[in-house]
XYZ file of C-alpha atoms in Angstrom:
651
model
C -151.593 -6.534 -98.687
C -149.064 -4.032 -98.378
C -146.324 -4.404 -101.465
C -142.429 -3.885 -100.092
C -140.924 -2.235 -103.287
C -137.488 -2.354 -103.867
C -135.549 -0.267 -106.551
C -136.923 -0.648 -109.852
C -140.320 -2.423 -109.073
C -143.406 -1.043 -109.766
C -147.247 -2.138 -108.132
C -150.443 -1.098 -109.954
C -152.355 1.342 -107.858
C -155.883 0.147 -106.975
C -157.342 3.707 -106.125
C -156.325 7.696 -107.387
C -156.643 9.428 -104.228
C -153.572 8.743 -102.562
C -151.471 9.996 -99.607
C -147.691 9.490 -99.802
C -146.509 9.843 -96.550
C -141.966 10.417 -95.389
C -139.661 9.335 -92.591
C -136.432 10.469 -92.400
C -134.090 10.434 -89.742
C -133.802 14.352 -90.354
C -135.616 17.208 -91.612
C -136.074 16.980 -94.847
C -137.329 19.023 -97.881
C -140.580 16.982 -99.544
C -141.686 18.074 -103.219
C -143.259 16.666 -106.591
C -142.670 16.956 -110.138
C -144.978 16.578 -112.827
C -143.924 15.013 -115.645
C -145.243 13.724 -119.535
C -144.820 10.647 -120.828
C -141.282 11.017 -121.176
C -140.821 12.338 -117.721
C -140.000 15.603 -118.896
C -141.135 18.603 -116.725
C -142.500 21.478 -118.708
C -142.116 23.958 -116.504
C -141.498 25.589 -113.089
C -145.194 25.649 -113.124
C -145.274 22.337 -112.980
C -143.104 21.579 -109.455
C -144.914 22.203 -105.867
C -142.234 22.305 -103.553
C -142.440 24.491 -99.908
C -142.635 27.794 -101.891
C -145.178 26.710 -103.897
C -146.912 24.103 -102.617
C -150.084 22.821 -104.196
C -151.046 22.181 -108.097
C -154.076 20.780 -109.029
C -154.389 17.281 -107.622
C -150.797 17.998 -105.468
C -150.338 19.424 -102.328
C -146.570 18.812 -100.413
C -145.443 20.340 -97.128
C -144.703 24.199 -97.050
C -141.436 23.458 -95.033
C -138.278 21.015 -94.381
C -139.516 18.292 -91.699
C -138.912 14.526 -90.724
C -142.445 13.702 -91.547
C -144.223 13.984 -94.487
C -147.680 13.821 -96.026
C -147.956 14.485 -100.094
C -151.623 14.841 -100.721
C -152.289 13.473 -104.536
C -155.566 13.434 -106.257
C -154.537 12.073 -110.262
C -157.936 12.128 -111.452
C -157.320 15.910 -111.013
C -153.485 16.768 -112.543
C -153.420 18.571 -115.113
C -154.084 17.072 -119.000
C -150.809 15.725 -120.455
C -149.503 14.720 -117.008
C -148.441 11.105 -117.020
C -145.839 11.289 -114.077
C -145.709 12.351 -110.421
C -141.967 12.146 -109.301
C -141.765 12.552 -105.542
C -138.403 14.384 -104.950
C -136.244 14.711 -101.088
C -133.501 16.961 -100.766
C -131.389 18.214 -98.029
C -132.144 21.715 -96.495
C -128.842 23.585 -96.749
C -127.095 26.603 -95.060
C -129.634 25.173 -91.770
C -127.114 23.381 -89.752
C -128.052 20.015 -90.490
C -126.709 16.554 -92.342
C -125.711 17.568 -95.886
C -125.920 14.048 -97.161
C -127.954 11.465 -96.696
C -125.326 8.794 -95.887
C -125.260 10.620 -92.676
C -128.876 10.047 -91.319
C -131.234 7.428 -91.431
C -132.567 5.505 -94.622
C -135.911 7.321 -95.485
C -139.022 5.363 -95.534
C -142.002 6.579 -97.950
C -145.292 4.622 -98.277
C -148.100 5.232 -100.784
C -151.312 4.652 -98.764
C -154.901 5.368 -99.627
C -156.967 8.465 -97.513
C -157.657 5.760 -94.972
C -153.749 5.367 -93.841
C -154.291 1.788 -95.164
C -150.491 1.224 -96.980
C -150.531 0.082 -100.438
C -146.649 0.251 -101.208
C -143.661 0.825 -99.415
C -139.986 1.528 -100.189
C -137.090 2.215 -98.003
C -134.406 3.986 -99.843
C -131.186 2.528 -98.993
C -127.583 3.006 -100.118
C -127.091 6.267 -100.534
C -124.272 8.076 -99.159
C -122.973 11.511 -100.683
C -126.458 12.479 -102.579
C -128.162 15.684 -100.685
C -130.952 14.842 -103.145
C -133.086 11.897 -103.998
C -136.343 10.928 -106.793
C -137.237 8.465 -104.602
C -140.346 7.209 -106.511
C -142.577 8.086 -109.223
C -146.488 7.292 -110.036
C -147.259 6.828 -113.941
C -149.481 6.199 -116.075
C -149.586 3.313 -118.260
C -152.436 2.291 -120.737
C -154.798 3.952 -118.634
C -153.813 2.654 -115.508
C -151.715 4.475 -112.956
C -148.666 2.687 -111.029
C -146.144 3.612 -109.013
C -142.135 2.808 -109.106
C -139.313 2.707 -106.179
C -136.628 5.096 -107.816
C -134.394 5.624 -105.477
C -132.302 7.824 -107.653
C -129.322 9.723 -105.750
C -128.299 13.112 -106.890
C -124.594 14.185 -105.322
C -125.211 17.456 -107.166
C -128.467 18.345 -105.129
C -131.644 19.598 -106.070
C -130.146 21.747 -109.081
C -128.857 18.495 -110.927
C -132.108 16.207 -109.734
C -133.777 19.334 -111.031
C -131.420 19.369 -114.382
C -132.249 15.831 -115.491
C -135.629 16.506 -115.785
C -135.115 19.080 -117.925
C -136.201 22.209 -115.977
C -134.462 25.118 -117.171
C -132.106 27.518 -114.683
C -132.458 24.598 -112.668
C -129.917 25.727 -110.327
C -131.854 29.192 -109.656
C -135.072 27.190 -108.824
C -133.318 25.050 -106.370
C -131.679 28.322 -104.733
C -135.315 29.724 -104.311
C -136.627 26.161 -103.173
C -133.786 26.250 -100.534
C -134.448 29.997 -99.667
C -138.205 29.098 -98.619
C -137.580 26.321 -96.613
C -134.635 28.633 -94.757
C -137.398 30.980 -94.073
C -139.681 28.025 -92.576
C -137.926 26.846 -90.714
C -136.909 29.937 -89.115
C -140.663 30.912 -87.956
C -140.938 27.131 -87.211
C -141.848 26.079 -83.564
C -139.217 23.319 -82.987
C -140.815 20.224 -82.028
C -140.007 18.297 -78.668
C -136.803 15.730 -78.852
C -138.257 12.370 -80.194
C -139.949 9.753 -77.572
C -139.460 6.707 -76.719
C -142.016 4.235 -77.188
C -142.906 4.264 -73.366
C -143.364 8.334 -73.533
C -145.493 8.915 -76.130
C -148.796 10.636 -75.526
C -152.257 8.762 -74.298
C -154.198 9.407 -77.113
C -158.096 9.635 -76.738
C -159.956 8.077 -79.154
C -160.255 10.093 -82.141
C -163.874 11.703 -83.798
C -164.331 9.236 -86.549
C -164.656 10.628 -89.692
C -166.842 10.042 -92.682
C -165.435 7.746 -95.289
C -164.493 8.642 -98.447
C -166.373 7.525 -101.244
C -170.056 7.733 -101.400
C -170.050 11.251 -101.911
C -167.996 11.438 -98.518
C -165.531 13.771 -98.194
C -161.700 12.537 -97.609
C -160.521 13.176 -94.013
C -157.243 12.464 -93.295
C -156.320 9.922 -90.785
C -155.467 10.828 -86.910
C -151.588 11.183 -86.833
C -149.497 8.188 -85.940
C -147.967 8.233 -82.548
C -144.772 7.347 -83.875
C -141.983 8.393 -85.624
C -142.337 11.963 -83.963
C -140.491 14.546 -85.958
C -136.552 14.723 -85.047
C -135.908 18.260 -83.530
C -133.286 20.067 -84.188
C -133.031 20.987 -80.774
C -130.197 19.097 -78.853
C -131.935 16.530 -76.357
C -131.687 16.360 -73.092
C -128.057 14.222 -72.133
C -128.588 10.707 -70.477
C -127.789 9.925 -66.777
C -124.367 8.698 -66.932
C -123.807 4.917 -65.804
C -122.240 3.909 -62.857
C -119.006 2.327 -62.499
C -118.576 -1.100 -63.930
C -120.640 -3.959 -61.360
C -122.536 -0.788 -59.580
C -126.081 -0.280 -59.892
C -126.945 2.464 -62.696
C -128.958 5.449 -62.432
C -131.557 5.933 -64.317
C -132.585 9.259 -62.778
C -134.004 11.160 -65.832
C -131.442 14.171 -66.530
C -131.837 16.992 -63.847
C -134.371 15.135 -61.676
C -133.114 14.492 -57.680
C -135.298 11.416 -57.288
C -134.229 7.920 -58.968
C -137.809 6.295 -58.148
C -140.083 4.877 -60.973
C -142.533 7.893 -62.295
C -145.415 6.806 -60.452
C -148.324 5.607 -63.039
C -150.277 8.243 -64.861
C -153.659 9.333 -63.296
C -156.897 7.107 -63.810
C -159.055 8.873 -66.072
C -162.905 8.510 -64.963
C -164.827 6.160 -66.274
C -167.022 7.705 -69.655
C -170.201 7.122 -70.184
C -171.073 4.652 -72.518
C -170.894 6.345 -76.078
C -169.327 8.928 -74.793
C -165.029 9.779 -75.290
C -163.280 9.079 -72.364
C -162.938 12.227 -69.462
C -159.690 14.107 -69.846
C -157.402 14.756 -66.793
C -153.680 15.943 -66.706
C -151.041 14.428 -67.223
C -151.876 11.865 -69.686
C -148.344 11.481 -71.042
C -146.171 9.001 -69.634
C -142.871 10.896 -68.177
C -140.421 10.461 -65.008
C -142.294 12.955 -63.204
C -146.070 15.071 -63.662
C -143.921 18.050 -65.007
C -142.791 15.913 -67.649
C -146.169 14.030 -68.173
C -147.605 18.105 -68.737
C -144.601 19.278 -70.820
C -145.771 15.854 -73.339
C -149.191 16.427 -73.052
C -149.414 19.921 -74.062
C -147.193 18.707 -76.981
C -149.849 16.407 -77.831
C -152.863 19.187 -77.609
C -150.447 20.902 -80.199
C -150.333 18.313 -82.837
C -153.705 17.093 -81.806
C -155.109 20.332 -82.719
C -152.945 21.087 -85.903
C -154.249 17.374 -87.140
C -158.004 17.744 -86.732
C -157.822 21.757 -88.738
C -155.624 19.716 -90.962
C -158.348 17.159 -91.684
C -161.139 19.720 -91.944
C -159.128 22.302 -94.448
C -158.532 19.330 -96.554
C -162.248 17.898 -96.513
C -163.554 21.430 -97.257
C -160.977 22.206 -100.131
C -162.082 18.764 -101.582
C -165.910 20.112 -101.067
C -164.953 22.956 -103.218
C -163.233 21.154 -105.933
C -165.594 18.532 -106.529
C -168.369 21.081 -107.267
C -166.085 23.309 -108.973
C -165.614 19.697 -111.272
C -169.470 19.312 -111.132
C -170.024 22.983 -112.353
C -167.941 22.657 -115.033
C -169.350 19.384 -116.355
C -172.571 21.130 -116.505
C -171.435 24.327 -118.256
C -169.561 21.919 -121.090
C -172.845 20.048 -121.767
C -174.615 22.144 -124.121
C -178.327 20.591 -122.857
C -177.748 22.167 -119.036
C -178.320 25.340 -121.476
C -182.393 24.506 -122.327
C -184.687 25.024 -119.274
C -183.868 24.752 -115.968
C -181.451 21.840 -116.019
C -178.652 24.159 -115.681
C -179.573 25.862 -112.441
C -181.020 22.438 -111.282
C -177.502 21.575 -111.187
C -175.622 24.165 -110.313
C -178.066 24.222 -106.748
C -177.656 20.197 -106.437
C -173.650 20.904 -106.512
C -173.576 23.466 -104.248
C -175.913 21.420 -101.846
C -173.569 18.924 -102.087
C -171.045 20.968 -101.389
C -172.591 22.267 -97.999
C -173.635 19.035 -96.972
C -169.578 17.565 -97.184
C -168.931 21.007 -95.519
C -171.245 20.741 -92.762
C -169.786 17.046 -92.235
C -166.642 18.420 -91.579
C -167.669 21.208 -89.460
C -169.188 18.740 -87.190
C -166.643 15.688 -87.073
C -164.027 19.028 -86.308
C -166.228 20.188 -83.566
C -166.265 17.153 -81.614
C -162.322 17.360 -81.947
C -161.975 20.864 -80.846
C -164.912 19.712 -77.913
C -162.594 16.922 -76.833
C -159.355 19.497 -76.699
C -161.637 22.331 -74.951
C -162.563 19.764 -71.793
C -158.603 18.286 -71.882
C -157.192 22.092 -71.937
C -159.666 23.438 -69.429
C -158.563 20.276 -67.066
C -154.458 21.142 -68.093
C -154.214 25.074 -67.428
C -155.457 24.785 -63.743
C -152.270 21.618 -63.230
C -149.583 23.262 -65.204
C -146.706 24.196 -62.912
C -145.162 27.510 -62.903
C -143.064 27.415 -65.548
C -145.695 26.240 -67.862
C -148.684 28.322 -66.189
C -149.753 32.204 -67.294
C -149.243 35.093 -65.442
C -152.667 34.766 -64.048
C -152.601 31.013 -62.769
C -152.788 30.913 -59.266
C -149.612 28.852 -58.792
C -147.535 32.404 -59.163
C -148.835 33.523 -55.918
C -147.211 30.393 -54.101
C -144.074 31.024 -56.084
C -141.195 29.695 -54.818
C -137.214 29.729 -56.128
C -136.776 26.399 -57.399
C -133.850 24.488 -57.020
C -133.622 23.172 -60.446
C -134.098 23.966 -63.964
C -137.408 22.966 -65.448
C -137.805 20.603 -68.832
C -138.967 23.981 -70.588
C -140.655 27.613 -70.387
C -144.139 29.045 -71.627
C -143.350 32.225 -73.816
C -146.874 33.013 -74.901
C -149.986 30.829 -76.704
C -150.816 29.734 -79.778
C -154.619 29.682 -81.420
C -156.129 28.537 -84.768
C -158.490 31.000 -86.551
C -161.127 27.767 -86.581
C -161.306 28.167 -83.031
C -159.793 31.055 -81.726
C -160.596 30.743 -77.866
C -158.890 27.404 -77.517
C -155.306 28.351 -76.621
C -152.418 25.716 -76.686
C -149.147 27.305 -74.589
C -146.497 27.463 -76.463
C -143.404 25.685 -74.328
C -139.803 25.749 -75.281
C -137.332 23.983 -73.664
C -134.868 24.755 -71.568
C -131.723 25.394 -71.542
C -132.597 27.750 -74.541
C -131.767 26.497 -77.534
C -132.203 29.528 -79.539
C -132.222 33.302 -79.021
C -135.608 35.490 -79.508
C -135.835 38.208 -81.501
C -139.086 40.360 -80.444
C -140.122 42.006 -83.724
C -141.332 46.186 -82.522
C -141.973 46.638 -86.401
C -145.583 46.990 -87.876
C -146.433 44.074 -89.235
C -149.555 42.669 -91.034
C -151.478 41.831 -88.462
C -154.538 43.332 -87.544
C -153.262 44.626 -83.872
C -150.321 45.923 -85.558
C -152.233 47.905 -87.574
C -154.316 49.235 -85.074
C -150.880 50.114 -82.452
C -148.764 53.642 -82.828
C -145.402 52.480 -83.719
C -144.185 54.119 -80.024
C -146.535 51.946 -78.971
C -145.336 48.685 -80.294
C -142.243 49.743 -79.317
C -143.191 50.317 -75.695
C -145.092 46.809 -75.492
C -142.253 44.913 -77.321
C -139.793 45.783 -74.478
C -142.399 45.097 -71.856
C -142.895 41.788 -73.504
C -138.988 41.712 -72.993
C -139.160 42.304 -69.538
C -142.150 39.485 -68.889
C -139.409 36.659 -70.981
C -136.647 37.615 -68.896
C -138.697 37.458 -65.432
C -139.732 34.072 -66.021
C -136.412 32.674 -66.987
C -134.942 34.409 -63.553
C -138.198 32.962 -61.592
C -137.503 29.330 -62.939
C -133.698 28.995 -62.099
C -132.349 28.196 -59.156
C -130.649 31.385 -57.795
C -127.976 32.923 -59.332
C -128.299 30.559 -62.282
C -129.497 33.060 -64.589
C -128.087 36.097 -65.173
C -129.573 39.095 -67.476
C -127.782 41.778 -69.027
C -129.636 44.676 -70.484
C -128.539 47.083 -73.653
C -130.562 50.306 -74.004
C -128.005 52.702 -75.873
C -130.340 55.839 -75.617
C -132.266 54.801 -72.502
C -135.712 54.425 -74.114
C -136.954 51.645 -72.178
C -136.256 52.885 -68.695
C -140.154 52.583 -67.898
C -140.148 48.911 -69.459
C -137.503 48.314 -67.587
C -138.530 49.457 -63.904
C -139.352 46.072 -62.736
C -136.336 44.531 -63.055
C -134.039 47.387 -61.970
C -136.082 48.524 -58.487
C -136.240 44.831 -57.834
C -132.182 44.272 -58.052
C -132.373 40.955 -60.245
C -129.790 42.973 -62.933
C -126.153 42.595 -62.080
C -125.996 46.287 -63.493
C -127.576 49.376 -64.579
C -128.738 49.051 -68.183
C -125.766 49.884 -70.489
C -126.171 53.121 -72.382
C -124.234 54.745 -75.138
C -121.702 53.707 -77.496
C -119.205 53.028 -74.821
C -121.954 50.933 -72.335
C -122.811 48.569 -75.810
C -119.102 47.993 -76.783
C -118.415 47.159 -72.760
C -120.982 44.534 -72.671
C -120.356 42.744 -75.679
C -116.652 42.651 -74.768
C -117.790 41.379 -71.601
C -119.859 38.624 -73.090
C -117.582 37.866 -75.938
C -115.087 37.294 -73.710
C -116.761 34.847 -71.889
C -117.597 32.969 -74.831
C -114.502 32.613 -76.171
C -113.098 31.583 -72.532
C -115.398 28.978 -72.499
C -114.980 27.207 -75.774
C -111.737 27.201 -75.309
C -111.600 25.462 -71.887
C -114.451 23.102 -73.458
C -111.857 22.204 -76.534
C -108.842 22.040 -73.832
C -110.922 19.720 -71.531
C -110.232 22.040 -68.681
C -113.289 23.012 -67.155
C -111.904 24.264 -63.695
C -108.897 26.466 -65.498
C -111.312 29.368 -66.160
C -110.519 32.797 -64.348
C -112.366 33.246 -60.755
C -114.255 36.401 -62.204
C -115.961 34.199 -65.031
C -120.218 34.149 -63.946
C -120.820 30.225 -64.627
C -124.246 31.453 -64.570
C -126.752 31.259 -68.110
C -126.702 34.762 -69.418
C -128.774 36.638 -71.486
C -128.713 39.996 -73.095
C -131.845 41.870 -73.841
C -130.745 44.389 -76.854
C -133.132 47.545 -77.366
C -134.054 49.423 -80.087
C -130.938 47.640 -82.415
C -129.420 48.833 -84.505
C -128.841 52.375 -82.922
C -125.642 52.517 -80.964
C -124.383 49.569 -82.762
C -120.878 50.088 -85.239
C -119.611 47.817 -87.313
C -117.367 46.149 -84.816
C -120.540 45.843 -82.650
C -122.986 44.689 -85.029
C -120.312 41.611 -85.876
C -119.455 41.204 -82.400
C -123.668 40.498 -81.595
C -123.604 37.935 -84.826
C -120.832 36.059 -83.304
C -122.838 35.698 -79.861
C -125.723 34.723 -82.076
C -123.922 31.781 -83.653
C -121.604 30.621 -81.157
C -123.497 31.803 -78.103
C -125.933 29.652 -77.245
C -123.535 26.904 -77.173
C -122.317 28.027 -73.996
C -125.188 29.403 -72.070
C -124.888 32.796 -73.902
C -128.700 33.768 -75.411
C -129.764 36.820 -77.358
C -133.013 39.027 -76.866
C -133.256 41.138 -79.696
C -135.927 43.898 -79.828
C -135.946 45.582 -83.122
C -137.974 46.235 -86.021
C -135.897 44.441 -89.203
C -136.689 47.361 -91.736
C -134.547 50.156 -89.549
C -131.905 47.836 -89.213
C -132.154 47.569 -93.398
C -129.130 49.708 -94.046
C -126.583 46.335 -93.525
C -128.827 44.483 -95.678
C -128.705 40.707 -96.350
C -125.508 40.461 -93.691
C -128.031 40.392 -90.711
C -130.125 37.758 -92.809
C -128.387 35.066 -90.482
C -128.833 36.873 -87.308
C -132.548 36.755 -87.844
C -133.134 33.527 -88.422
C -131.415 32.743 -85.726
C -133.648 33.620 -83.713
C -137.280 32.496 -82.756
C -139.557 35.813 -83.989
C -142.342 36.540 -81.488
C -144.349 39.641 -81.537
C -145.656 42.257 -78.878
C -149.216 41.589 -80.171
C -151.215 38.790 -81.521
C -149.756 37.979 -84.992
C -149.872 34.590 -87.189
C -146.480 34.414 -87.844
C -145.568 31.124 -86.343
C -145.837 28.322 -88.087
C -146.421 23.887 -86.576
C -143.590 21.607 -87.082
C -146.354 18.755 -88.419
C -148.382 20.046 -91.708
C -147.181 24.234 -91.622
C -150.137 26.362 -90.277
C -150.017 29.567 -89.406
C -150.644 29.730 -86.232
C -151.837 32.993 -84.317
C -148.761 33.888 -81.598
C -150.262 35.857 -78.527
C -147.689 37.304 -76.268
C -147.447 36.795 -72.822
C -149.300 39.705 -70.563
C -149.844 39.931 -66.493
C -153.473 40.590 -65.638
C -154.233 44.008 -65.419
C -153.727 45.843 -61.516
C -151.453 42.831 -61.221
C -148.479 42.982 -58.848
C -147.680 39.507 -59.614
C -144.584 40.354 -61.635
C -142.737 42.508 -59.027
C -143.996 39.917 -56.110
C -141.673 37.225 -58.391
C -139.043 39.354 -59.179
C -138.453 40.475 -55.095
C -138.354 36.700 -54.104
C -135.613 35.983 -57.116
C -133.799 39.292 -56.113
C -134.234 37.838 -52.036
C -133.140 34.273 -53.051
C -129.799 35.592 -55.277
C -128.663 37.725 -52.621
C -129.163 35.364 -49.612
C -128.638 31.800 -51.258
C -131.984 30.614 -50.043
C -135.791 30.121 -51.028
């Protein structure tokens, strides 16, 4: 029976491997102190938080989230540890709530590997505190219990930090609040929280071996609800008719009012057997919707089950690594053959829990391989590759779609299974393509002129699809090339007529378009603000804009360089996005004054890099761009029909 703590009570725990797992109504920052008898933390050593995650027998997430799962094992903390304190905090400098009076009450529960809870406590009342202890597991006369805190901290993580007596407390907290900045900047936003009546048909999950027995500890499959809270603005609700009138309850953007129709029958499995994929096995007012949620769900799916193997093998390892050392500290393993009798019974062990794993995540990735290879072939423009067939029925749509594939996303466990990566639309965000070498191994094998070549053709592919999936005239693309370096990237869209103008060049062409955009901005917010919408000037394009930026930060002053941070912050707002292509180090000279711009902006890459990380448990996930087959003409095929459809009106 589940105990409901409430501040100050304790509950004995009846097991030592233990999951804690968070809700918040926000993103929060999830981390772990460890503690001696008098609570007192010896060092920094002794704190996992996102920029240092795991200790022995502690793991915590690697960055700021809604949802949490704390991995504790306290048969393994270190000797002299006789408290776990689970600390929240606030991610500052983000954007977000800074106190936790302003979002929801969080909810932690202490449940064993299983997801069975054992104790829960919801940790009400607080209202200025950007921090929290909110509880603690500790030891007591051999036994280990755990404690609702619920302690508030108004000071934030520097004074929670401080009264545990961890020294330049304040300097630790900066750094803690420095990595999750970071992570959440090469975060892939999740999708606006469900309702009940949207989440995702799951199939029926692989079960896993049980723990115990010599059975490695697999996590649990996720829960379909609470879904992480994005910190992407949702779409806005159908406004109600007038009082006594019927009300619409069109979803937003969509021209028919009808009931979704039901999702599709999946065929009957065999018995034994999981049941057959098909698409569009998310609930949703319409099968574009139903795909948009069901890719979602491959996403987390897949991030779950590598989850749930990584941990299983890591426990493989550590439990010999415990066995090994037993048998080294016994000075009898020393006289015949006892010792390597051991040391090849651990290791079998060890590749027997292994192999477990390898197969329960097999069957997983089996299950996602049939429901992706059924998904690709449905998935509407928008959502397809370059080489799905739909392109070559394009047509101009009419309306803006729930969101926009800008490449795929694979998992070094199974690289050939490829989850699109969708982002919705309107943009939320800016990109920033990176042209720099990075660590990858592509990188490394690509001429800087190279990457530079392929991260404005990579450019050029982005802003194609966002013209080919608004209606006409809807999107408009500006282009900034101060020493005309891309003009073979850029071909396609300037023989096809999509850009309103030639590519700006030059000092002069950079500060003209930023005026121009600036401009608009600041028209807009201010007719927003004034509540007068129809006052702004007959010249104004109430189209979407966005403004591709090569080879930054040459051609850029001062006055430029501040006037592209202000359309970074306070574009998007009004349907003003950046494309940045740049390489960060030559753009090094301003130093930590661009530091916002960049994390701004969602990084991709011109070639495959694992830079990107989930918004569930933090892998890094492999990014690959998007590319057109080769021989193609897909991509000027599109662009003529969008550059036909702006200048005639029609489809």
């Amino acid at each position: 029976m589940t105990a409901e703590l409430v501040r100050g009570q304790n509950h004995t725990l009846p097991q030592t491997r233990l999951e804690i797992r968070i809700s918040a109504g926000a993103p929060v920052v999830a981390g772990a102190t460890l503690g001696d008898e008098q609570g007192r933390v010896a060092g920094i050593e002794w704190i996992a938080h996102p920029g240092s995650p795991q200790l022995h027998g502690l793991e915590v997430s690697r960055q700021a989230a809604a949802d949490h799962r704390l991995a504790v094992d306290l048969d393994a903390l270190p000797d002299g540890v006789h408290r776990v304190t689970v600390l929240l905090a606030l991610p500052l400098g983000v954007g977000g709530p800074t106190r936790f009076g302003a979002v929801a009450s969080p909810f932690v529960a202490v449940t064993a590997l299983d997801g069975t809870e054992i104790a829960t406590f919801t940790l009400t009342g607080l209202d200025s505190e950007s921090a929290v202890a909110a509880l603690e597991l500790y030891r007591r006369q051999g036994a280990w219990k755990v404690r609702a805190v619920g302690q508030g901290y108004a000071g934030g993580l520097a004074a929670m930090l401080a009264d545990q007596g961890v020294d330049r407390a304040a300097e630790l907290a900066g750094t803690i609040q420095e990595a999750v900045a970071r992570g959440l900047a090469r975060s892939v936003a999740p999708p606006p929280p469900r309702t009940p009546e949207g989440d995702r048909v799951r199939h029926a999950p692989t079960p896993a071996p049980a723990p115990g027995n010599g059975q490695p500890p697999v996590p649990p499959p996720p829960p379909a609800t609470p879904q992480p809270v994005a910190p992407a603005q949702p779409e806005p609700m159908a406004e109600p008719a007038a009082p006594g009138g019927p009300i619409n309850y069109a979803h937003p953007r969509r021209q028919s009012t009808a009931p979704p129709p039901p999702p599709p029958a999946a065929p009957p499995a065999q018995p034994g057997q999981p049941a057959q994929p098909v698409a569009g096995d998310a609930t949703g007012w319409s099968m574009d919707e139903r795909l948009y949620n069901q890719v979602w769900g491959m996403f987390e799916d897949l991030a779950r089950a590598v989850a749930a193997y990584r941990s299983a093998v890591d426990f493989a390892e550590s439990r010999m690594d415990q066995e090994l050392e037993r048998t080294l500290s016994d000075p009898r393993s020393r006289i015949g053959g006892a010792g390597d009798r051991a040391r090849e019974e651990a290791r079998a062990k060890r590749d027997e829990l292994t192999a477990r794993a390898r197969a329960s995540l097999d069957r997983d990735l089996a299950q996602l391989d049939a429901e992706s290879a059924v998904v690709e072939p449905a998935l509407p423009a928008p959502y397809a590759g370059w080489d799905n067939p739909v392109w070559h029925g394009y047509r101009v749509p009419m309306e803006i779609p729930m969101a926009l594939r800008i490449g795929d996303l694979h998992l070094p466990e199974r690289a050939d299974l490829r989850i699109p990566l969708l982002v919705r639309l309107p943009l939320e965000r800016g990109m920033w393509i990176d042209s720099g070498r990075t660590a990858s191994e592509a990188a490394a094998l690509t001429g800087p002129d190279q990457l530079r070549r392929l991260a404005m053709e990579t450019a050029v592919l982005h802003a194609a699809r966002l013209l080919a999936v608004y209606p006409p005239n809807e999107f408009t693309v500006h282009v900034i090339d101060p020493a005309g370096s891309a003009a073979g990237a850029l071909a396609p869209l300037v023989r096809s007529g999509v850009l309103p103008s030639p590519p700006a060049a030059g000092a002069q062409g950079v500060s003209s378009v930023l005026a121009h955009l600036t401009r608009r901005v600041d028209l807009v917010q201010m007719a927003i603000r004034a509540g007068a919408a129809d006052s702004l000037p007959p010249d104004l394009d109430p189209a979407e804009q966005l403004l591709i930026v090569n080879d930054f930060p040459h051609g850029f002053d001062d006055r430029a360089v501040t006037q592209l941070r202000y359309l970074a912050d306070e574009g998007p707002s009004v349907g003003v996005h950046l494309m940045m292509v740049a390489d960060r180090e030559e753009a090094s000279e301003y130093g930590p004054i661009l530091d916002p711009l960049w994390r701004s902006l969602l990084r991709v890459t011109p070639v495959a890099d694992d830079h990107l990380a989930d918004p569930w448990v933090g892998h890094a996930w492999t990014y690959e761009p998007p590319r057109t087959p080769p021989g193609s003409a897909v991509l000027d095929q599109v662009l003529e029909r969008v550059a036909h459809a702006r200048r005639t009106g029609s489809r």
